[in-house]
Short mmCIF file of C-alpha atoms and ligand atoms in Angstrom, two decimals:
data_model
loop_
_atom_site.label_atom_id
_atom_site.label_comp_id
_atom_site.label_asym_id
_atom_site.label_seq_id
_atom_site.Cartn_x
_atom_site.Cartn_y
_atom_site.Cartn_z
CA MET A 1 -0.95 44.21 37.27
CA SER A 2 -0.88 47.81 36.14
CA ALA A 3 -2.84 50.86 37.22
CA ASN A 4 -2.58 51.84 33.54
CA ASN A 5 -6.10 52.55 32.46
CA ARG A 6 -5.61 52.52 28.77
CA ILE A 7 -7.25 49.90 26.53
CA LEU A 8 -6.57 49.28 22.88
CA SER A 9 -8.37 46.93 20.60
CA GLY A 10 -8.63 46.57 16.93
CA MET A 11 -10.89 44.94 14.29
CA ARG A 12 -10.14 44.19 10.73
CA PRO A 13 -12.42 46.04 8.33
CA SER A 14 -14.73 43.28 7.07
CA GLY A 15 -17.66 45.41 5.94
CA ARG A 16 -21.01 45.33 7.74
CA LEU A 17 -21.06 43.59 11.09
CA HIS A 18 -23.46 41.01 12.29
CA LEU A 19 -25.02 39.85 15.57
CA GLY A 20 -21.90 37.61 16.28
CA HIS A 21 -19.79 40.84 16.28
CA TYR A 22 -22.34 42.50 18.49
CA HIS A 23 -22.66 39.97 21.17
CA GLY A 24 -19.05 38.80 20.88
CA VAL A 25 -17.18 42.08 20.82
CA LEU A 26 -19.13 45.37 20.54
CA LYS A 27 -21.28 44.98 23.65
CA ASN A 28 -18.11 44.37 25.60
CA TRP A 29 -16.40 47.41 24.14
CA ALA A 30 -19.40 49.53 24.82
CA ALA A 31 -19.23 48.53 28.47
CA LEU A 32 -15.53 49.04 28.72
CA GLN A 33 -15.68 52.57 27.34
CA HIS A 34 -17.17 53.84 30.54
CA GLU A 35 -14.44 52.34 32.78
CA TYR A 36 -11.22 52.71 30.68
CA ASP A 37 -9.59 55.14 28.32
CA CYS A 38 -10.50 53.19 25.23
CA TYR A 39 -8.85 53.33 21.82
CA PHE A 40 -10.63 51.28 19.12
CA SER A 41 -8.91 50.92 15.82
CA VAL A 42 -10.03 49.91 12.36
CA VAL A 43 -6.86 47.92 11.44
CA ASP A 44 -6.90 48.35 7.71
CA TRP A 45 -3.27 47.56 7.24
CA HIS A 46 -3.89 44.18 8.89
CA ALA A 47 -6.71 43.61 6.28
CA LEU A 48 -4.13 44.32 3.63
CA THR A 49 -2.03 41.35 4.77
CA THR A 50 -4.56 38.94 3.23
CA LEU A 51 -6.21 41.35 0.73
CA TYR A 52 -3.07 42.81 -0.87
CA ASP A 53 -4.23 41.53 -4.23
CA ASN A 54 -7.46 43.34 -4.06
CA PRO A 55 -7.36 46.22 -1.61
CA SER A 56 -10.14 48.32 -3.24
CA GLN A 57 -12.79 47.07 -0.89
CA ILE A 58 -11.01 47.95 2.26
CA GLN A 59 -12.08 51.67 2.22
CA GLN A 60 -15.79 50.97 2.01
CA SER A 61 -15.52 48.15 4.46
CA SER A 62 -13.80 50.54 7.04
CA TRP A 63 -16.55 53.13 6.82
CA GLU A 64 -19.20 50.52 7.05
CA MET A 65 -17.61 49.03 10.12
CA VAL A 66 -17.29 52.41 11.80
CA ILE A 67 -20.96 53.09 11.26
CA ASP A 68 -21.83 49.71 12.85
CA TRP A 69 -19.57 50.49 15.78
CA LEU A 70 -21.27 53.74 16.36
CA ALA A 71 -24.69 52.23 15.79
CA ALA A 72 -23.95 49.48 18.40
CA GLY A 73 -23.26 52.05 21.04
CA ILE A 74 -19.58 52.85 20.86
CA ASN A 75 -19.61 56.43 21.83
CA PRO A 76 -17.05 58.87 20.31
CA GLY A 77 -17.46 60.95 23.40
CA SER A 78 -16.14 58.14 25.63
CA ALA A 79 -13.84 56.26 23.35
CA THR A 80 -11.30 57.21 20.75
CA LEU A 81 -12.12 55.68 17.35
CA PHE A 82 -9.57 55.87 14.52
CA ILE A 83 -8.24 54.02 11.45
CA GLN A 84 -4.90 52.50 11.74
CA SER A 85 -3.40 53.82 8.42
CA HIS A 86 -4.32 57.38 9.50
CA VAL A 87 -1.64 57.12 12.16
CA ILE A 88 1.45 56.34 10.21
CA GLU A 89 3.56 56.13 13.33
CA HIS A 90 2.37 52.57 13.69
CA ALA A 91 4.45 51.75 10.61
CA GLU A 92 7.54 53.36 12.08
CA LEU A 93 7.15 51.39 15.31
CA HIS A 94 6.59 48.27 13.38
CA LEU A 95 9.72 48.74 11.36
CA LEU A 96 11.91 49.59 14.41
CA LEU A 97 10.58 46.60 16.26
CA SER A 98 11.17 44.38 13.34
CA MET A 99 14.89 44.97 13.73
CA MET A 100 14.95 43.18 17.12
CA THR A 101 12.25 40.62 16.57
CA PRO A 102 13.66 37.07 16.24
CA LEU A 103 12.16 35.33 13.16
CA GLY A 104 11.32 32.30 15.29
CA TRP A 105 8.94 34.29 17.53
CA LEU A 106 6.93 35.07 14.41
CA GLU A 107 7.08 31.72 12.84
CA ARG A 108 5.92 29.95 16.01
CA VAL A 109 2.80 32.13 16.55
CA PRO A 110 0.00 29.54 15.98
CA THR A 111 -2.23 31.77 13.78
CA TYR A 112 0.58 32.02 11.28
CA LYS A 113 0.38 28.41 10.05
CA GLU A 114 -3.33 28.07 10.83
CA GLN A 115 -4.40 31.01 8.66
CA GLN A 116 -2.11 29.89 5.88
CA GLU A 117 -3.93 26.47 5.99
CA LYS A 118 -7.27 28.09 6.19
CA LEU A 119 -6.74 30.42 3.34
CA LYS A 120 -4.96 27.93 1.10
CA GLU A 121 -6.14 29.60 -2.11
CA LYS A 122 -4.17 32.79 -1.24
CA ASP A 123 -0.45 33.10 -1.37
CA LEU A 124 0.42 34.16 2.17
CA GLN A 125 4.11 33.45 1.97
CA THR A 126 4.71 37.10 2.35
CA TYR A 127 6.79 39.26 4.57
CA GLY A 128 3.77 41.30 5.64
CA PHE A 129 1.76 38.22 6.65
CA LEU A 130 4.60 36.86 8.79
CA GLY A 131 4.76 40.26 10.42
CA TYR A 132 1.06 40.44 11.26
CA PRO A 133 1.53 39.95 14.99
CA LEU A 134 4.32 42.28 15.15
CA LEU A 135 2.14 45.03 13.54
CA GLN A 136 -0.37 44.20 16.13
CA ALA A 137 2.21 44.63 18.87
CA ALA A 138 3.05 48.03 17.49
CA ASP A 139 -0.62 48.90 17.56
CA ILE A 140 -0.78 48.11 21.22
CA LEU A 141 2.67 49.28 22.36
CA ILE A 142 2.43 52.65 20.67
CA TYR A 143 -0.36 53.62 23.00
CA ARG A 144 1.14 52.00 26.04
CA ALA A 145 -2.07 50.22 26.60
CA GLY A 146 -2.32 48.30 29.77
CA GLN A 147 -4.98 45.90 28.56
CA VAL A 148 -6.24 44.59 25.31
CA PRO A 149 -9.66 43.08 25.02
CA VAL A 150 -9.57 40.18 22.66
CA GLY A 151 -10.95 36.65 22.16
CA ALA A 152 -9.01 33.57 23.14
CA ASP A 153 -7.61 33.15 19.60
CA GLN A 154 -5.66 36.38 19.96
CA VAL A 155 -3.99 35.52 23.32
CA PRO A 156 -0.72 34.35 21.66
CA HIS A 157 -0.49 37.72 19.84
CA ILE A 158 -0.75 39.56 23.14
CA GLU A 159 1.73 37.29 24.65
CA MET A 160 4.21 38.10 21.82
CA SER A 161 3.49 41.84 22.34
CA ARG A 162 4.54 41.42 25.95
CA GLU A 163 7.78 39.62 24.90
CA ILE A 164 8.56 42.33 22.40
CA ALA A 165 8.03 45.11 24.99
CA ARG A 166 10.26 43.26 27.40
CA ARG A 167 12.94 42.74 24.85
CA PHE A 168 12.73 46.42 23.78
CA ASN A 169 13.01 47.64 27.36
CA PHE A 170 15.87 45.28 27.99
CA LEU A 171 17.87 46.41 24.90
CA TYR A 172 17.11 50.15 25.03
CA GLY A 173 16.06 50.84 28.60
CA ARG A 174 19.50 50.81 30.08
CA GLU A 175 20.62 54.34 30.32
CA ALA A 176 24.16 54.82 31.54
CA ASN A 177 23.20 56.89 34.54
CA PHE A 178 19.98 55.12 35.12
CA GLU A 179 20.17 55.00 38.94
CA GLU A 180 21.10 58.56 39.17
CA LEU A 181 18.21 59.69 37.04
CA ALA A 182 15.82 57.48 38.88
CA GLU A 183 16.93 58.91 42.18
CA GLN A 184 16.38 62.42 40.89
CA ALA A 185 12.94 61.40 39.66
CA VAL A 186 12.07 60.01 43.13
CA LYS A 187 12.86 63.44 44.62
CA LYS A 188 10.52 65.14 42.17
CA LEU A 189 7.63 63.22 43.59
CA GLY A 190 7.70 65.49 46.60
CA LYS A 191 8.63 64.52 50.22
CA LYS A 192 5.50 62.55 51.19
CA ASN A 193 5.19 60.58 47.90
CA ALA A 194 8.84 60.01 47.61
CA LYS A 195 8.77 58.39 50.99
CA LEU A 196 5.76 56.25 50.05
CA TYR A 197 7.51 55.26 46.77
CA ARG A 198 10.61 54.13 48.58
CA SER A 199 8.71 52.03 51.09
CA LEU A 200 6.78 50.35 48.23
CA ARG A 201 9.92 49.76 46.35
CA LYS A 202 11.52 48.17 49.44
CA ALA A 203 8.46 46.04 49.98
CA PHE A 204 8.73 44.75 46.51
CA GLN A 205 12.36 44.26 46.25
CA GLU A 206 12.88 42.71 49.73
CA ALA A 207 9.70 40.66 49.95
CA GLY A 208 8.24 40.39 46.49
CA ASP A 209 5.12 42.16 47.50
CA ASP A 210 3.03 42.41 44.24
CA GLU A 211 0.51 44.61 45.96
CA ALA A 212 3.14 47.14 46.58
CA VAL A 213 3.91 47.20 42.86
CA ALA A 214 0.32 47.76 42.09
CA LYS A 215 0.13 50.57 44.66
CA ALA A 216 3.29 52.23 43.38
CA HIS A 217 1.91 52.06 39.82
CA ALA A 218 -1.24 53.74 41.04
CA LEU A 219 0.85 56.40 42.84
CA LEU A 220 2.77 57.14 39.71
CA SER A 221 -0.19 57.24 37.37
CA SER A 222 -2.03 59.61 39.66
CA HIS A 223 1.06 61.94 39.82
CA ALA A 224 0.17 64.08 36.86
CA SER A 225 3.22 66.43 36.93
CA ILE A 226 6.06 63.93 36.34
CA SER A 227 7.21 63.40 32.81
CA HIS A 228 6.77 60.24 30.79
CA GLY A 229 10.45 59.58 30.93
CA ASP A 230 10.62 59.89 34.71
CA ARG A 231 7.57 57.69 35.14
CA GLU A 232 9.23 54.94 33.11
CA ARG A 233 12.41 55.28 35.14
CA LEU A 234 10.43 55.07 38.36
CA ILE A 235 8.58 51.97 37.15
CA GLY A 236 11.79 50.27 36.15
CA TYR A 237 13.57 51.33 39.28
CA LEU A 238 10.71 50.01 41.28
CA GLU A 239 10.81 46.55 39.59
CA GLY A 240 14.64 46.43 39.37
CA THR A 241 14.70 46.58 35.68
CA GLY A 242 15.78 49.38 33.28
CA LYS A 243 13.62 52.13 32.08
CA GLN A 244 10.17 50.72 31.08
CA ILE A 245 9.62 52.63 27.84
CA LEU A 246 7.02 50.27 26.48
CA PRO A 247 4.86 48.75 29.23
CA GLU A 248 3.79 45.19 28.93
CA PRO A 249 0.18 44.80 27.92
CA GLN A 250 -2.20 42.17 29.28
CA ALA A 251 -4.97 40.32 27.41
CA LEU A 252 -8.42 41.15 28.82
CA LEU A 253 -10.24 38.09 27.72
CA THR A 254 -13.54 38.77 26.20
CA PRO A 255 -16.30 36.73 27.76
CA HIS A 256 -17.26 33.89 25.51
CA SER A 257 -20.43 34.76 23.52
CA LYS A 258 -22.87 32.05 22.81
CA MET A 259 -24.31 33.82 19.70
CA PRO A 260 -24.90 31.03 17.25
CA GLY A 261 -25.52 31.41 13.51
CA LEU A 262 -28.60 30.40 11.60
CA ASP A 263 -27.23 26.79 11.27
CA GLY A 264 -26.12 26.38 14.93
CA GLN A 265 -22.47 26.85 14.09
CA LYS A 266 -20.67 29.98 15.27
CA MET A 267 -22.08 33.04 13.47
CA SER A 268 -19.51 33.95 10.83
CA LYS A 269 -19.49 35.47 7.38
CA SER A 270 -17.55 32.51 6.01
CA TYR A 271 -20.33 30.07 7.04
CA ASN A 272 -23.00 32.28 5.46
CA ASN A 273 -25.18 32.00 8.51
CA THR A 274 -25.35 35.61 9.73
CA ILE A 275 -27.87 38.26 10.51
CA SER A 276 -26.36 41.65 9.87
CA LEU A 277 -26.88 44.57 12.32
CA ARG A 278 -28.60 46.38 9.51
CA GLU A 279 -30.75 43.42 8.39
CA LYS A 280 -34.31 44.57 7.46
CA PRO A 281 -37.01 43.11 9.91
CA GLN A 282 -38.62 41.35 7.03
CA ASP A 283 -35.36 39.68 6.14
CA VAL A 284 -34.75 38.73 9.87
CA GLU A 285 -38.12 37.08 9.72
CA LYS A 286 -37.37 35.32 6.56
CA LYS A 287 -34.03 34.08 7.73
CA ILE A 288 -35.37 32.77 11.02
CA ARG A 289 -38.31 31.20 9.37
CA THR A 290 -36.26 29.17 7.01
CA MET A 291 -33.76 28.15 9.75
CA PRO A 292 -33.35 24.41 10.13
CA THR A 293 -34.92 22.82 13.18
CA ASP A 294 -34.75 19.42 14.86
CA PRO A 295 -34.68 17.10 11.73
CA ALA A 296 -36.81 14.61 13.64
CA ARG A 297 -39.74 17.10 13.50
CA VAL A 298 -41.01 16.43 10.01
CA ARG A 299 -44.67 16.91 10.74
CA LEU A 300 -46.29 19.01 13.28
CA THR A 301 -47.35 15.96 15.22
CA ASP A 302 -43.77 14.74 15.50
CA PRO A 303 -42.31 15.58 18.93
CA GLY A 304 -38.87 17.30 18.80
CA ASP A 305 -35.82 17.79 21.02
CA PRO A 306 -34.77 21.37 21.54
CA GLU A 307 -31.14 20.22 22.20
CA LYS A 308 -31.01 19.09 18.61
CA CYS A 309 -32.32 22.37 17.27
CA PRO A 310 -30.41 25.56 16.49
CA VAL A 311 -33.46 27.74 17.18
CA TRP A 312 -33.21 26.65 20.88
CA GLN A 313 -29.73 28.12 21.01
CA LEU A 314 -31.25 31.42 19.92
CA HIS A 315 -33.81 31.19 22.63
CA GLN A 316 -30.92 30.98 25.13
CA VAL A 317 -29.94 34.50 23.89
CA TYR A 318 -33.35 36.15 23.47
CA SER A 319 -35.90 34.41 25.68
CA ASN A 320 -36.64 34.46 29.35
CA ASP A 321 -37.40 31.37 31.45
CA GLU A 322 -40.99 31.53 30.80
CA VAL A 323 -40.69 31.45 27.07
CA LYS A 324 -37.92 28.76 27.29
CA ASN A 325 -40.29 26.51 29.38
CA TRP A 326 -43.11 27.06 26.83
CA VAL A 327 -40.65 25.99 24.05
CA LYS A 328 -39.39 22.96 25.92
CA LYS A 329 -42.83 21.72 26.73
CA GLY A 330 -44.29 22.55 23.42
CA CYS A 331 -41.49 21.05 21.35
CA THR A 332 -41.26 17.79 23.26
CA SER A 333 -45.00 17.25 23.28
CA ALA A 334 -45.58 18.48 19.75
CA GLY A 335 -47.79 21.08 21.24
CA ILE A 336 -46.37 24.01 19.25
CA GLY A 337 -45.23 24.34 15.63
CA CYS A 338 -41.76 25.44 14.71
CA ILE A 339 -43.02 28.70 13.13
CA GLU A 340 -44.82 29.46 16.37
CA CYS A 341 -41.68 28.66 18.32
CA LYS A 342 -39.50 30.92 16.23
CA GLN A 343 -41.71 33.99 16.59
CA PRO A 344 -40.33 35.14 20.04
CA VAL A 345 -36.77 34.89 18.53
CA ILE A 346 -37.77 37.03 15.52
CA ASP A 347 -39.31 39.57 17.87
CA GLY A 348 -36.33 39.56 20.22
CA ILE A 349 -33.85 40.10 17.42
CA CYS A 350 -35.93 42.85 15.78
CA LYS A 351 -36.32 44.63 19.09
CA GLU A 352 -32.55 44.48 19.76
CA LEU A 353 -31.74 45.72 16.27
CA ALA A 354 -34.32 48.56 16.12
CA PRO A 355 -32.37 51.21 18.08
CA ILE A 356 -29.07 50.08 16.36
CA GLN A 357 -30.66 50.54 12.91
CA GLU A 358 -32.06 53.84 13.82
CA ARG A 359 -28.62 55.13 14.70
CA ALA A 360 -27.05 53.46 11.71
CA LYS A 361 -29.48 55.27 9.52
CA SER A 362 -28.69 58.65 10.90
CA TYR A 363 -24.93 57.98 10.34
CA GLU A 364 -25.60 56.65 6.79
CA GLU A 365 -27.37 59.93 6.03
CA GLN A 366 -24.48 61.97 7.43
CA PRO A 367 -21.19 60.55 6.29
CA GLU A 368 -19.44 63.71 7.11
CA VAL A 369 -20.27 63.23 10.80
CA VAL A 370 -18.58 59.77 10.54
CA LYS A 371 -15.55 61.23 8.88
CA ASN A 372 -15.31 63.90 11.54
CA ILE A 373 -15.41 61.33 14.31
CA ILE A 374 -12.64 59.38 12.66
CA GLN A 375 -10.57 62.47 12.01
CA GLU A 376 -10.78 63.65 15.56
CA GLY A 377 -10.06 60.10 16.82
CA GLY A 378 -7.08 59.98 14.53
CA ASP A 379 -5.72 63.31 15.72
CA LYS A 380 -6.00 62.13 19.32
CA ALA A 381 -4.37 58.78 18.56
CA ARG A 382 -1.58 60.38 16.66
CA THR A 383 -0.74 62.74 19.49
CA ALA A 384 -0.48 59.80 21.90
CA ALA A 385 1.57 57.79 19.30
CA ARG A 386 3.90 60.58 18.60
CA GLU A 387 4.75 60.95 22.31
CA THR A 388 5.79 57.30 22.44
CA MET A 389 7.75 57.53 19.26
CA GLU A 390 9.72 60.45 20.62
CA GLU A 391 10.86 58.21 23.44
CA VAL A 392 11.40 55.17 21.30
CA ARG A 393 13.67 57.18 18.93
CA GLU A 394 15.54 58.66 21.87
CA ALA A 395 16.02 55.28 23.49
CA MET A 396 17.40 53.85 20.21
CA GLY A 397 19.57 56.84 19.57
CA LEU A 398 17.59 57.98 16.57
CA ASN A 399 16.73 61.44 17.67
CA TYR A 400 19.79 63.12 16.13
CA ARG A 401 19.59 65.66 13.32
N1 LIG B 1 -5.49 40.47 15.03
C1 LIG B 1 -6.81 41.01 15.54
C2 LIG B 1 -7.94 40.18 14.96
O1 LIG B 1 -7.80 39.57 14.06
C3 LIG B 1 -6.97 42.44 15.10
C4 LIG B 1 -6.02 43.50 15.70
C5 LIG B 1 -5.03 44.18 15.04
C6 LIG B 1 -5.92 43.81 17.08
N2 LIG B 1 -4.40 44.96 15.95
C7 LIG B 1 -4.95 44.79 17.19
C8 LIG B 1 -6.68 43.36 18.21
C9 LIG B 1 -4.50 45.37 18.40
C10 LIG B 1 -6.27 43.95 19.42
C11 LIG B 1 -5.23 44.93 19.47
O2 LIG B 1 -8.93 40.09 15.61
FE1 LIG B 2 -36.76 23.79 17.30
FE2 LIG B 2 -38.79 25.04 18.43
FE3 LIG B 2 -39.18 23.42 16.32
FE4 LIG B 2 -38.58 22.42 18.76
S1 LIG B 2 -40.43 23.56 18.18
S2 LIG B 2 -37.73 21.85 16.83
S3 LIG B 2 -37.15 23.99 19.52
S4 LIG B 2 -38.00 25.33 16.34
#
């Protein structure tokens, strides 16, 4: 548990986003941005790990994706939006971490073999692809993010990021005069806070009181005047380790979204079953109208079973109880037709998309506004990343000239 309020997450640029992204990720990000110091990154270098043979589409996909983030309600006034390759410090941290990363850790990450299997037509026997989760660890650790909102599939990557942070702190957090420096840092907290810190440290070290750790973290993060270095010493001193240069991040599991695709499978570009956020209302209508239904309902007079129909799953997302009861009754008694049944879903989707599309349109018309947002976000991210890198270099003895 950490009082660290910073969040980082990333998405590979895959072009225009669809309702699956909206319900599965973006709504969650939009909620988090009000509670946390959020950094959201277009991870274009990660896209390169599988698109190295045809990187030309990455640019366009990145801009399209940023427009969709903004349209979906990610607010550049609340969150920091940036493109990974604009903050080259990620590459430096990735390289330095690669020196101390055991190969086995990378080879045993489940996505490594899985993705190679899944993308069989691609040659993914590359150095970059093996290093994918390490680059992700660098993305997270360079901002010292406390939490990382991700889906369940990404949890092993966050686990590995934690292990990397721990190993880094173990290898490079052991200053020769650590205790002395830590004691000096305690004094800098001021009499009252120093006393509180000492009692919390005692509570943890003598009785393993986790709450004391959380309280001490909160104390340190609210104490604005102490330096980064001293804060890391005080955290390490508290927990009985060395200096904690790179804090260990936690996965913040995204609530499971039940957004199905047009065929009832998970909505995904690779299944060709999506409705994009910028889908025109007439195309939404066309796509829903041609959706498969319960195969037993051949004629209007054949009763159906909503449980066997992908349209029913969409009603779970878009319809209230009244409409759902109407569907259940009408379907099983052959009282309504499928076209009739689909109308509230069409209306629901169009209503949800209308404000998103209005915002998207305004950003499409002003690409310079989008570029400015990304430039500002990049500047802010770079400042944070550079601070971390100063300390990383110092810890590794690389700050000599
Ligand atoms: N690997 C993530 C995915 O495929 C994308 C990603 C890259 C990421 N860097 C990140 C996610 C940092 C969270 C934090 O979805
Ligand atoms: Fe599906 Fe509705 Fe048709 Fe029943 S009436 S089969 S729930 S579309």
